[in-house]
CSV table of C-alpha atoms and ligand atoms in Angstrom, one decimal:
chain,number,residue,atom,x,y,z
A,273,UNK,CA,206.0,74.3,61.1
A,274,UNK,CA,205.8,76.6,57.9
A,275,UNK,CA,207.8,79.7,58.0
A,276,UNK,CA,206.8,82.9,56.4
A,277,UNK,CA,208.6,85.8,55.3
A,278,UNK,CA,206.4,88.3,56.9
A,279,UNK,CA,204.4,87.5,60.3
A,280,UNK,CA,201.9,90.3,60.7
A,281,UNK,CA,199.7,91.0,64.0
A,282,UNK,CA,196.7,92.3,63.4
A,283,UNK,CA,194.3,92.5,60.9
A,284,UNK,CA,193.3,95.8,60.4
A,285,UNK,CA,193.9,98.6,57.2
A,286,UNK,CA,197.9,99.3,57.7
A,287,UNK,CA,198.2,95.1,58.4
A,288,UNK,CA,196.1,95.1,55.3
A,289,UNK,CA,197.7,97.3,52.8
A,290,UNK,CA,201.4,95.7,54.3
A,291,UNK,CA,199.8,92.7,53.1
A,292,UNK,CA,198.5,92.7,49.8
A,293,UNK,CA,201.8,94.4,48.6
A,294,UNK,CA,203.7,91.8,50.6
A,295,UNK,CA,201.6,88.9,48.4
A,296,UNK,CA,202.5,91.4,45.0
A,297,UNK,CA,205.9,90.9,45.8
A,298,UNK,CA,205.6,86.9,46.2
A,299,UNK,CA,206.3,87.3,49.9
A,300,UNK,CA,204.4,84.6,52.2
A,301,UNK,CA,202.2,86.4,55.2
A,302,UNK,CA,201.0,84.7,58.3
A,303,UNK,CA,198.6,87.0,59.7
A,304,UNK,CA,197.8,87.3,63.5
A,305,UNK,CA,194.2,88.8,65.1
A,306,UNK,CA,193.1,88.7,68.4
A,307,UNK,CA,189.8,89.4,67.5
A,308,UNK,CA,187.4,86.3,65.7
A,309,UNK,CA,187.0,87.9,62.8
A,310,UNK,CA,189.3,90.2,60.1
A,311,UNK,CA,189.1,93.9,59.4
A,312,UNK,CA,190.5,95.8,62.6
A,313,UNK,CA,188.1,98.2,63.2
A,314,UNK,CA,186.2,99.0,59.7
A,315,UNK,CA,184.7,95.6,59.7
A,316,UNK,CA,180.8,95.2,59.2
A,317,UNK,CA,178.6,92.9,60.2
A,318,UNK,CA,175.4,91.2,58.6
A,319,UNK,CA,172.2,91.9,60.2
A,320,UNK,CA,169.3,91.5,58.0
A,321,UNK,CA,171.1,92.5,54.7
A,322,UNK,CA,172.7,95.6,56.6
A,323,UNK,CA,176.4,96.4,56.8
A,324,UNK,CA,176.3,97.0,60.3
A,325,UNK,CA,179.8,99.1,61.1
A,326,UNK,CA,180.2,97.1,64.4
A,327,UNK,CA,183.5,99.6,65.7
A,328,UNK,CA,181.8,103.3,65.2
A,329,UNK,CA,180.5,104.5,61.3
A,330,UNK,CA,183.6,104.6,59.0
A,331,UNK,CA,183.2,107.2,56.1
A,332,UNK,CA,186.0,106.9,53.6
A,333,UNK,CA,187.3,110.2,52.5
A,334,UNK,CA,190.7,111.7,51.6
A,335,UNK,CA,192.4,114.5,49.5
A,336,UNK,CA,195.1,111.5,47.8
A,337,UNK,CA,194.5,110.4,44.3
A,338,UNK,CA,196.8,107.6,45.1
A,339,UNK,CA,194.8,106.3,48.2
A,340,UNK,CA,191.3,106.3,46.0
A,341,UNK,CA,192.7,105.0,43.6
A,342,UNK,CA,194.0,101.9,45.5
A,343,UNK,CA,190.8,101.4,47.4
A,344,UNK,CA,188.6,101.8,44.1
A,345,UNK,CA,190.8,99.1,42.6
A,346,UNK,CA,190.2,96.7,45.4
A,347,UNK,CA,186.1,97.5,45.5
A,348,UNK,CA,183.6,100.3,43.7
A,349,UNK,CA,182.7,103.1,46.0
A,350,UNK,CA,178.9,105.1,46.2
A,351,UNK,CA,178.4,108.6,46.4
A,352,UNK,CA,177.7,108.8,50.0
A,353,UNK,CA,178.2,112.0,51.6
A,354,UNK,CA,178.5,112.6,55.3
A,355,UNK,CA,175.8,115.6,56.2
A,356,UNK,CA,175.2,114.6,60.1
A,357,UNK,CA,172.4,116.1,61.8
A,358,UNK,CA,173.5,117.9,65.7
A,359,UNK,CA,170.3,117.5,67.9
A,360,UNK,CA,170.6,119.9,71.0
A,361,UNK,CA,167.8,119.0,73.6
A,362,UNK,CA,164.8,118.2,70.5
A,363,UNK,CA,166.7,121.3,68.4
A,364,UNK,CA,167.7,120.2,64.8
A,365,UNK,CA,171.2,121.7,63.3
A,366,UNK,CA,173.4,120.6,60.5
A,367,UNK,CA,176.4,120.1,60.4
A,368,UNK,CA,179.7,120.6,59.9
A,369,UNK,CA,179.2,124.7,60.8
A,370,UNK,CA,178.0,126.5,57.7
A,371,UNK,CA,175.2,128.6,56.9
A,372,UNK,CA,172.6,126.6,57.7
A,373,UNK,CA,173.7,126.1,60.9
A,374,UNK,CA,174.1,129.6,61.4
A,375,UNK,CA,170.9,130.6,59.9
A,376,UNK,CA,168.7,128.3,62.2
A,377,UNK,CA,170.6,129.4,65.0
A,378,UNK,CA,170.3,133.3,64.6
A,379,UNK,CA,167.4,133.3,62.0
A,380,UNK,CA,170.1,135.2,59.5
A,381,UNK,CA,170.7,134.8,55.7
A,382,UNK,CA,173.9,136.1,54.8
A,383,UNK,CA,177.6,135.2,55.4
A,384,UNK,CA,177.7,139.0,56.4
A,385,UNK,CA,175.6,138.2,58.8
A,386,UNK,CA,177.0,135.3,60.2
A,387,UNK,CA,180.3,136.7,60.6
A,388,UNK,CA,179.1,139.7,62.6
A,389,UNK,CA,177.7,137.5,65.0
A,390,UNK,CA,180.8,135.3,65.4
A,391,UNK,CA,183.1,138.3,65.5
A,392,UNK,CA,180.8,139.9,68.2
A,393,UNK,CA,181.0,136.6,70.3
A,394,UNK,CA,184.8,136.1,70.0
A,395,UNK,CA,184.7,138.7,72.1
A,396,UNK,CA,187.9,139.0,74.1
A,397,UNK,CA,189.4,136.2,72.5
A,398,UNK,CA,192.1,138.2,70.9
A,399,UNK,CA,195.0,135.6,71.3
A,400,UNK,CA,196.5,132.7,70.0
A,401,UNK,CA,193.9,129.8,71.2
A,402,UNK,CA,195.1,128.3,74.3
A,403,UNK,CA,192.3,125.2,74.8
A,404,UNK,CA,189.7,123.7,72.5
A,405,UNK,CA,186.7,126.3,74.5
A,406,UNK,CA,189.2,129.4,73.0
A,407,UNK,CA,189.4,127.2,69.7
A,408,UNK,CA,186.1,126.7,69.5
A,409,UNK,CA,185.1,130.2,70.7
A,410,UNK,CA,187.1,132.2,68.2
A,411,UNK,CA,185.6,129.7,65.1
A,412,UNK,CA,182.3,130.0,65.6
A,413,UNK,CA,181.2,132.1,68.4
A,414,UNK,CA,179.8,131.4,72.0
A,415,UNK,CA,176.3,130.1,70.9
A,416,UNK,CA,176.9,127.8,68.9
A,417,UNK,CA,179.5,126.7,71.3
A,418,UNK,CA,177.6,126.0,74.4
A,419,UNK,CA,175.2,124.6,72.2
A,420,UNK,CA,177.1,122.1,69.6
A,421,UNK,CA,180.5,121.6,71.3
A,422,UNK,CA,181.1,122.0,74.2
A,423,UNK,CA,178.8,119.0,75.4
A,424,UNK,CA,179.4,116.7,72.9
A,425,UNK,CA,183.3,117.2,73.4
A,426,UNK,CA,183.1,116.8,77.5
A,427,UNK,CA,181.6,113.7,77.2
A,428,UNK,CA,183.9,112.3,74.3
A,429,UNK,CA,187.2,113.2,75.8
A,430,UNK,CA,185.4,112.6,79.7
A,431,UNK,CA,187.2,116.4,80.4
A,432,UNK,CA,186.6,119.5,80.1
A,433,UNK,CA,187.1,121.8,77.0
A,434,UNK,CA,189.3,123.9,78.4
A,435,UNK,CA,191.8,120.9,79.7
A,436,UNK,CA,191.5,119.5,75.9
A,437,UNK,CA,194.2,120.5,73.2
A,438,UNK,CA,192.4,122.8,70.1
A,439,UNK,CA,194.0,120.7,67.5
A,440,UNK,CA,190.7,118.2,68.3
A,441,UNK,CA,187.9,120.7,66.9
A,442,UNK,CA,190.2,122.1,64.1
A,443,UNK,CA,189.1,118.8,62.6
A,444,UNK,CA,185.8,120.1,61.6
A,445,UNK,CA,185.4,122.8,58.7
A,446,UNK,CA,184.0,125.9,59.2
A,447,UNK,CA,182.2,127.2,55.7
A,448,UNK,CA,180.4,130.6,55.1
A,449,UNK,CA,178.5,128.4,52.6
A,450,UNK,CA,175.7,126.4,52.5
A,451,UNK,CA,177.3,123.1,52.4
A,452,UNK,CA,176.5,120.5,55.0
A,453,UNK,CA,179.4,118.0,54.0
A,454,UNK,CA,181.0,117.2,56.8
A,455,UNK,CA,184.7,116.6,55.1
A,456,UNK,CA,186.8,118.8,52.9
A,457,UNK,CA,188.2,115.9,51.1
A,458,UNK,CA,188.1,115.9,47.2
A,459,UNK,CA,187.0,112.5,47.2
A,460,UNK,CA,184.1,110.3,49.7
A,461,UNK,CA,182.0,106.8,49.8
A,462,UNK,CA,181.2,104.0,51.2
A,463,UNK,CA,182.4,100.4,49.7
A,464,UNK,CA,179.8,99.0,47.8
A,465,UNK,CA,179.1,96.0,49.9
A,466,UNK,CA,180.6,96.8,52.7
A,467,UNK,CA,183.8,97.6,53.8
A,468,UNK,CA,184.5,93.9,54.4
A,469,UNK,CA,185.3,93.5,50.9
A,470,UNK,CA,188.3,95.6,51.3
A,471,UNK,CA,189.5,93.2,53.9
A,472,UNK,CA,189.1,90.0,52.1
A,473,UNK,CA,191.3,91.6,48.9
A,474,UNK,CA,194.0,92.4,50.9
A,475,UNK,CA,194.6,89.5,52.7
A,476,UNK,CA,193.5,86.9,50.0
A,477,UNK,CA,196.3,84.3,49.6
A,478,UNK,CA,197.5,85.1,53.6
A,479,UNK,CA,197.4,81.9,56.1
A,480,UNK,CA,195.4,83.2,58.9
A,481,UNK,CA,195.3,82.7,62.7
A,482,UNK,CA,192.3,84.4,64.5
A,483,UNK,CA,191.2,84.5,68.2
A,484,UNK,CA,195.4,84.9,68.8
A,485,UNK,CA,197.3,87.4,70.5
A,486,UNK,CA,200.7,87.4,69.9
A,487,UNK,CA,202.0,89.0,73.1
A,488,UNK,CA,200.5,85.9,74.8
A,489,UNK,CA,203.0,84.0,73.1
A,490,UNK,CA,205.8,86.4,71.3
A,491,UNK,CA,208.6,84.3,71.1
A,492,UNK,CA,206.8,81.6,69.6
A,493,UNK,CA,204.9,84.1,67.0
A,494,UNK,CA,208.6,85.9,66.0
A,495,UNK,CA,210.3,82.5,65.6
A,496,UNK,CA,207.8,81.9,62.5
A,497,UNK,CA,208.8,84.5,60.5
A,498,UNK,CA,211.6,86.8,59.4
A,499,UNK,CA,210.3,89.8,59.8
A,500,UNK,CA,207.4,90.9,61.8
A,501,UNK,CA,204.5,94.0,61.1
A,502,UNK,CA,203.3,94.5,64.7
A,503,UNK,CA,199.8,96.8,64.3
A,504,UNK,CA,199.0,96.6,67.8
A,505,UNK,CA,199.4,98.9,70.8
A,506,UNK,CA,203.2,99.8,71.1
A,507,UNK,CA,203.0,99.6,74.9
A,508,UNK,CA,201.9,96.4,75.2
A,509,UNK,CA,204.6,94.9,72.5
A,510,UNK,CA,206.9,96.4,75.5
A,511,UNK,CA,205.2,94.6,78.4
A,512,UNK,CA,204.0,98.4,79.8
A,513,UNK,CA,207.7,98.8,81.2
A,514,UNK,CA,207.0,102.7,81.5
A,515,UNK,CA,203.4,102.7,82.2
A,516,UNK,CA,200.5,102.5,80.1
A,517,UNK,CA,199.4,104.7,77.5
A,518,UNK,CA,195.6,106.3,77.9
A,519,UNK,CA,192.9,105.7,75.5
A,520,UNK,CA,188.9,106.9,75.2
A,521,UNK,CA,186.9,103.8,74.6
A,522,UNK,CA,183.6,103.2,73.9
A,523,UNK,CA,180.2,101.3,74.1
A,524,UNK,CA,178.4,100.0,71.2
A,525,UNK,CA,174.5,99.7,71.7
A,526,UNK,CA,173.2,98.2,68.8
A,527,UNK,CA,169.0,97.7,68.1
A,528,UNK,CA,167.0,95.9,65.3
A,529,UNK,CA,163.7,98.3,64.7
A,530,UNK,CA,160.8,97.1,62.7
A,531,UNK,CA,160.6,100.5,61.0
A,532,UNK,CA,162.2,101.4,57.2
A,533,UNK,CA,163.6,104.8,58.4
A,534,UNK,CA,164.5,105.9,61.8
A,535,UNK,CA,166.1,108.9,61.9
A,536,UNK,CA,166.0,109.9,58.2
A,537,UNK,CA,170.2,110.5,57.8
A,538,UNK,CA,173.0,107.9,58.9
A,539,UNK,CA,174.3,109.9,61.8
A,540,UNK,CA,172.5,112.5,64.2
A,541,UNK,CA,175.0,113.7,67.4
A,542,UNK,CA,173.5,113.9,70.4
A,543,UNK,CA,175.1,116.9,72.0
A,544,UNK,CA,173.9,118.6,75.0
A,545,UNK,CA,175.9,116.9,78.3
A,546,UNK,CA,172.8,115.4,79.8
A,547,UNK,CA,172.1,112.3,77.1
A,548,UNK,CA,174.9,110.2,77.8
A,549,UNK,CA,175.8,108.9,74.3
A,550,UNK,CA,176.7,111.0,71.4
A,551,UNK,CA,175.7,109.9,68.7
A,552,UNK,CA,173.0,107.3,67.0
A,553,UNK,CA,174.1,105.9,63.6
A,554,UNK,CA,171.3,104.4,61.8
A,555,UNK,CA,173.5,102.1,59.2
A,556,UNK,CA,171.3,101.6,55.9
A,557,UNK,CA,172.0,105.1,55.3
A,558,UNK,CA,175.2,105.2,54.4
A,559,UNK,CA,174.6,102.2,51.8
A,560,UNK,CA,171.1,103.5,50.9
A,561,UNK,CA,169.1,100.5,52.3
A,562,UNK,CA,165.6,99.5,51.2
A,563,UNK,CA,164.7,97.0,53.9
A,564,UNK,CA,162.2,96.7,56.0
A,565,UNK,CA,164.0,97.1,59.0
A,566,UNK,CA,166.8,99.5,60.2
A,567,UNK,CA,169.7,98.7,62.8
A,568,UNK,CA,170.7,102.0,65.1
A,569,UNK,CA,173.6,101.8,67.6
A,570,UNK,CA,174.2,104.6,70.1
A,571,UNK,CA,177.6,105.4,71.0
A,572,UNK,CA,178.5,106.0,74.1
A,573,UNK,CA,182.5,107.2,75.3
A,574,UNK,CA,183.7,105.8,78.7
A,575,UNK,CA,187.0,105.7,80.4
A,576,UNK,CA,189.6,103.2,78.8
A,577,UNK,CA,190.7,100.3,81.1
A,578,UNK,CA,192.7,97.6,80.3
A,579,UNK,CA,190.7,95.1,78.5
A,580,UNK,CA,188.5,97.5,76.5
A,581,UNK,CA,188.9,98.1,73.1
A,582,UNK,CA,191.3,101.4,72.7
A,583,UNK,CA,189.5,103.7,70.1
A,584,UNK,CA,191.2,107.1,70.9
A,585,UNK,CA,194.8,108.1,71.9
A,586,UNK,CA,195.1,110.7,74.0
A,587,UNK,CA,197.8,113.0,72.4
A,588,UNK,CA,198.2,114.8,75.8
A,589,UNK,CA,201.4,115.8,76.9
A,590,UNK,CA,202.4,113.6,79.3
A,591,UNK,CA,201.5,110.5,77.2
A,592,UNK,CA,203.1,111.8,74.1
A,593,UNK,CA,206.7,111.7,76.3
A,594,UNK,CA,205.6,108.3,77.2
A,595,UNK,CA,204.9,107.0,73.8
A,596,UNK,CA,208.4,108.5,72.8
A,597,UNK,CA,210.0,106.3,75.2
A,598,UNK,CA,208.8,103.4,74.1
A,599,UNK,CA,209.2,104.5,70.2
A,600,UNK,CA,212.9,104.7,70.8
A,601,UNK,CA,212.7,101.0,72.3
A,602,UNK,CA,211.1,100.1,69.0
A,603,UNK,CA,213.6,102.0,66.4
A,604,UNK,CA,215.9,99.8,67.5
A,605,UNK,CA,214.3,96.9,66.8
A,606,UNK,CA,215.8,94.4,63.4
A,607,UNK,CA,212.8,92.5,62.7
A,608,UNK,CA,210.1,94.5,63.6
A,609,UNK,CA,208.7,97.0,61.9
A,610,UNK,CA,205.5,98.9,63.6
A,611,UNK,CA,202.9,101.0,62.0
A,612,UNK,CA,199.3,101.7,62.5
A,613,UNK,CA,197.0,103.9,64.7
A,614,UNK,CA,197.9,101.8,67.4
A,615,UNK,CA,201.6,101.3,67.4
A,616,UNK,CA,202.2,105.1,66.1
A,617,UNK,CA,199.6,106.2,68.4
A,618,UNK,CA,197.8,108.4,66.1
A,619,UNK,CA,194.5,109.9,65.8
A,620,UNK,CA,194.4,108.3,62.3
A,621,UNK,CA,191.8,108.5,59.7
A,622,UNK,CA,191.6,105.9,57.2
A,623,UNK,CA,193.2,107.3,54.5
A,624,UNK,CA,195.8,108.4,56.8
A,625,UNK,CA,196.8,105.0,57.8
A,626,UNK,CA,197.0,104.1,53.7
A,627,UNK,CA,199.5,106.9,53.6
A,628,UNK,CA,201.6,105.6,56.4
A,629,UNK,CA,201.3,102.4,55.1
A,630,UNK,CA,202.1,103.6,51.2
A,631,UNK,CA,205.0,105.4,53.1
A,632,UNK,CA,206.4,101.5,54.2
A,633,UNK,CA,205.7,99.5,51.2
A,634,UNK,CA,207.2,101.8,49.0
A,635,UNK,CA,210.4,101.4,50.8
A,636,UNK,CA,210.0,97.9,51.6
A,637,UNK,CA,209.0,96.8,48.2
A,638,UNK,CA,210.0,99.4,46.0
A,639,UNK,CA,206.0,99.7,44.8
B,230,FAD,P1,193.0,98.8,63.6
B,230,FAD,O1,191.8,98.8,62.7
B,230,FAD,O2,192.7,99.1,65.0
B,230,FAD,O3,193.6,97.3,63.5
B,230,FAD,C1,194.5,96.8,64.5
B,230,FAD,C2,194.2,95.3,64.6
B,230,FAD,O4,195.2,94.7,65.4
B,230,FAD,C3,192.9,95.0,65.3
B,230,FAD,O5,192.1,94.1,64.6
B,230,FAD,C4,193.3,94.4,66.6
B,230,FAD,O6,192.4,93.4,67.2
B,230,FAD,C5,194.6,93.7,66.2
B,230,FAD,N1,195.6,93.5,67.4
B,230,FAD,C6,196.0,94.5,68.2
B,230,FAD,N2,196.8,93.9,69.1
B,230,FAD,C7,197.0,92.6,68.8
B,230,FAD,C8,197.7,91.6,69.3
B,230,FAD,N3,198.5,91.7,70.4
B,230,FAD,N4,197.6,90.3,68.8
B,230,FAD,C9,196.9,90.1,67.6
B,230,FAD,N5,196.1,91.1,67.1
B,230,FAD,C10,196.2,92.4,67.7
B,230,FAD,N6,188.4,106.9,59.8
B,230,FAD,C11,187.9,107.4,58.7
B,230,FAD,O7,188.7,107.6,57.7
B,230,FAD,N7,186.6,107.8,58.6
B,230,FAD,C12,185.7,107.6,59.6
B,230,FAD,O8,184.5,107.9,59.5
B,230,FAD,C13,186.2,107.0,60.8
B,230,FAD,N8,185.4,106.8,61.9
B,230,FAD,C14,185.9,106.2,63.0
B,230,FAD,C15,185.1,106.0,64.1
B,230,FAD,C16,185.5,105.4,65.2
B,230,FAD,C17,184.6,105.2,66.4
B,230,FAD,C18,186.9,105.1,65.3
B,230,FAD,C19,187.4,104.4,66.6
B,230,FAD,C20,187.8,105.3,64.3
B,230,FAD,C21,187.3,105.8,63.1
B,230,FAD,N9,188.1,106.0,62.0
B,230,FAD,C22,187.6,106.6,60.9
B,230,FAD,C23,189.6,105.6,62.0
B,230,FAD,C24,189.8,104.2,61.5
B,230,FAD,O9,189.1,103.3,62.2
B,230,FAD,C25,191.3,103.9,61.5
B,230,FAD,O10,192.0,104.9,60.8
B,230,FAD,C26,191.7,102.5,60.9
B,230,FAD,O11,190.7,101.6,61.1
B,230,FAD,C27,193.0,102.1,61.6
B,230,FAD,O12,193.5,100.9,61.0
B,230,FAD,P2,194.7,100.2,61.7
B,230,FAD,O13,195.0,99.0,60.9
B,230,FAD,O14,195.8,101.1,62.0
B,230,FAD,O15,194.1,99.7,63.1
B,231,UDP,N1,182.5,117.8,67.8
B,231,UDP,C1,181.6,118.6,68.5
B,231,UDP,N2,180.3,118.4,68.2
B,231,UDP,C2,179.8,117.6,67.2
B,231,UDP,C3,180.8,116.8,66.5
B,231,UDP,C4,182.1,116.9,66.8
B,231,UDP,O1,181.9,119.3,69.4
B,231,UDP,O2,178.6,117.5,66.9
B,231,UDP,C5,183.9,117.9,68.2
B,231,UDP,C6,184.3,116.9,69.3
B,231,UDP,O3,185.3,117.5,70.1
B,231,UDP,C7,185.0,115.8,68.4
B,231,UDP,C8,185.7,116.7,67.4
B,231,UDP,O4,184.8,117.7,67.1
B,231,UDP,O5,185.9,115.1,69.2
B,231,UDP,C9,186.1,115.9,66.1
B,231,UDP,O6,184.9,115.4,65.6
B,231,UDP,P1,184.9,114.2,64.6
B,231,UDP,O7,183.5,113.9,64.1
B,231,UDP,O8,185.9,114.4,63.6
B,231,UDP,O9,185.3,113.0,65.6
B,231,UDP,P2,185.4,111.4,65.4
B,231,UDP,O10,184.4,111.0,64.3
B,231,UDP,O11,186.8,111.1,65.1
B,231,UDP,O12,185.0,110.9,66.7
């Protein structure tokens, strides 16, 4: 049987970028996925000439010159921007919260405006935020609240707001402009042929297994290299000995409509509590399709059980201490080395997994 210097499990970004500095470096890479295919969870599939983004819509955006650098090297990016549409019960909003949000809520013009209104609604919240409701409250005011987050957020995170850390909704800008990008980031886009040509230049020249896991069979998978990149879920590596960490997962429902344009933008969130997804993506959009047809796939969050895909940690307290337990296990470890959204537990966007990744190879490889 050959034997590799690196084995790496999974097939996802962090695998990814481990990898194709791995091959830079002359190294040889088995690489292990569970799933049949490559690409961890940006990977698209083919449905009538549309990348369909089969594990939620994936916009690529970050602040690093480094990171869009690397990832225009590997493919050419368009000039999609993310500008989703909030639909309350048939009522149309942009989003991320700017002015034009706040101007078809109220019927105002002017960041002046605006501001009174928010200030007036804050109300009594004159402290320190204790829950996402008080987060939420103090940024934007009790309207737009009850009407944009609160919602959404229950059924996302399947509690309610005020049970839910604020960190979660400090994610989205707030702008006294009218601007309905939903990132900050200097740079955005979507691959230019999907996001599966990403995958296939990192991993070219690895030998691949799919359709394995390598907990079903660890000893075997260790003994084939000398060092091991493990991108899966931490607990699992560790045979749950302290219990298992929590996730939010959720359901895909994918149609094929015999219409051009659906919904007229890529991603419109559904977010009054009563529809029970949250939002449809409608995927030509983001590539700026000219077909025919369209593909839409409502999103809906349920409950994480074992078997389900695990799309969200929940950084709550009591599963932080428990991923700390188990993190001490693994810093222990010789030839092991763990990294990911999964085996750092992280609430990772995709630029943030390059960085942790950058963060490894450059001490690994000296890049
Ligand atoms: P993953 O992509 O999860 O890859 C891990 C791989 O390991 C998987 O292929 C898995 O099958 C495999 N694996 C796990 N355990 C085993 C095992 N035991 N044996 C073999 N294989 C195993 N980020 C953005 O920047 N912009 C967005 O718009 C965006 N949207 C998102 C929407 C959704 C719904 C979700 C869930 C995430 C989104 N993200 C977004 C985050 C993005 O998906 C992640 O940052 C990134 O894909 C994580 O890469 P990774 O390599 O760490 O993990
Ligand atoms: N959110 C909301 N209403 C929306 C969109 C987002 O209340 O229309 C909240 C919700 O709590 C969500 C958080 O903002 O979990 C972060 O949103 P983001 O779009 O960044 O979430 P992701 O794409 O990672 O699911």
């Amino acid at each position: 049987m050959k034997h590799y210097d690196y084995v790496i499990v999974g097939s996802g970004l962090f695998a990814g970028v481990f990898a194709w500095h791995a091959r830079k470096a002359g190294k040889s890479c088995l690489v292990i996925e569970k799933r049949g295919h490559m690409g961890g969870n940006i990977y698209c599939e083919d449905v009538e000439g549309i990348h369909v983004h089969k594990y939620g819509a994936h916009i690529f955006h970050t602040s690093s010159r480094r990171v869009w650098d690397f990832v225009n090297s590997l493919v050419e990016f368009n000039r999609y921007t993310n500008s989703p549409i909030a639909n309350y019960h048939g009522e149309i909003y942009n989003m991320p919260f700017n002015m034009n949000t706040f101007s078809k809520m109220w019927g105002i013009s002017t960041p002046d405006q605006a501001r009174a209104i928010i200030e007036q609604q804050r109300g009594q919240i004159d402290h320190e935020p204790r829950n996402l409701e008080e987060q939420a409250i103090s940024l934007v005011g009790r309207d737009i609240y009850e009407k944009l987050i609160k919602g959404y957020t229950e059924k996302q995170w399947g509690r309610s707001c005020r049970e839910l850390p604020s960190f979660i909704i400090k994610r989205l800008p707030v702008r006294y402009t009218y601007d309905n990008n939903y990132f900050n980031d200097r740079f955005q886009g979507i691959p230019i042929g999907g996001y599966n040509k990403i995958i296939d230049a990192l991993f070219e020249g690895c030998d691949v297994l799919l359709n394995t896991d390598f907990n079903e069979d660890r000893e075997k998978y260790m003994a084939m290299g000398d060092t091991v990149l493990y991108t899966g879920m931490l607990d699992s590596f560790y045979n749950y000995q302290f219990g298992h960490l929590e996730y939010r997962s959720l359901k895909f429902e994918s149609e094929l409509l015999d219409t051009p344009n659906y919904q007229g933008v890529a991603v419109v969130n559904y977010t009054d509590r009563e529809t029970p997804y949250t939002r449809v993506i409608e995927h030509k959009h983001f590539e700026y399709g000219t077909s025919s047809k369209t593909v839409i796939t409502r999103e809906y969050p349920v409950t994480w059980e074992e078997g389900m895909e695990p799309y969200y940690p929940v950084n709550d307290e009591k599963n932080q201490a428990m991923f700390e337990k188990y993190e001490a296990l693994a810093k222990k470890e010789q030839h092991v080395i763990f990294g990911g959204r999964l085996a750092e537990y992280k609430y990772y966007d995709m630029d943030k997994v390059i960085e942790s990744a950058f963060k490894l190879t450059d001490t690994v490889f000296n890049a």
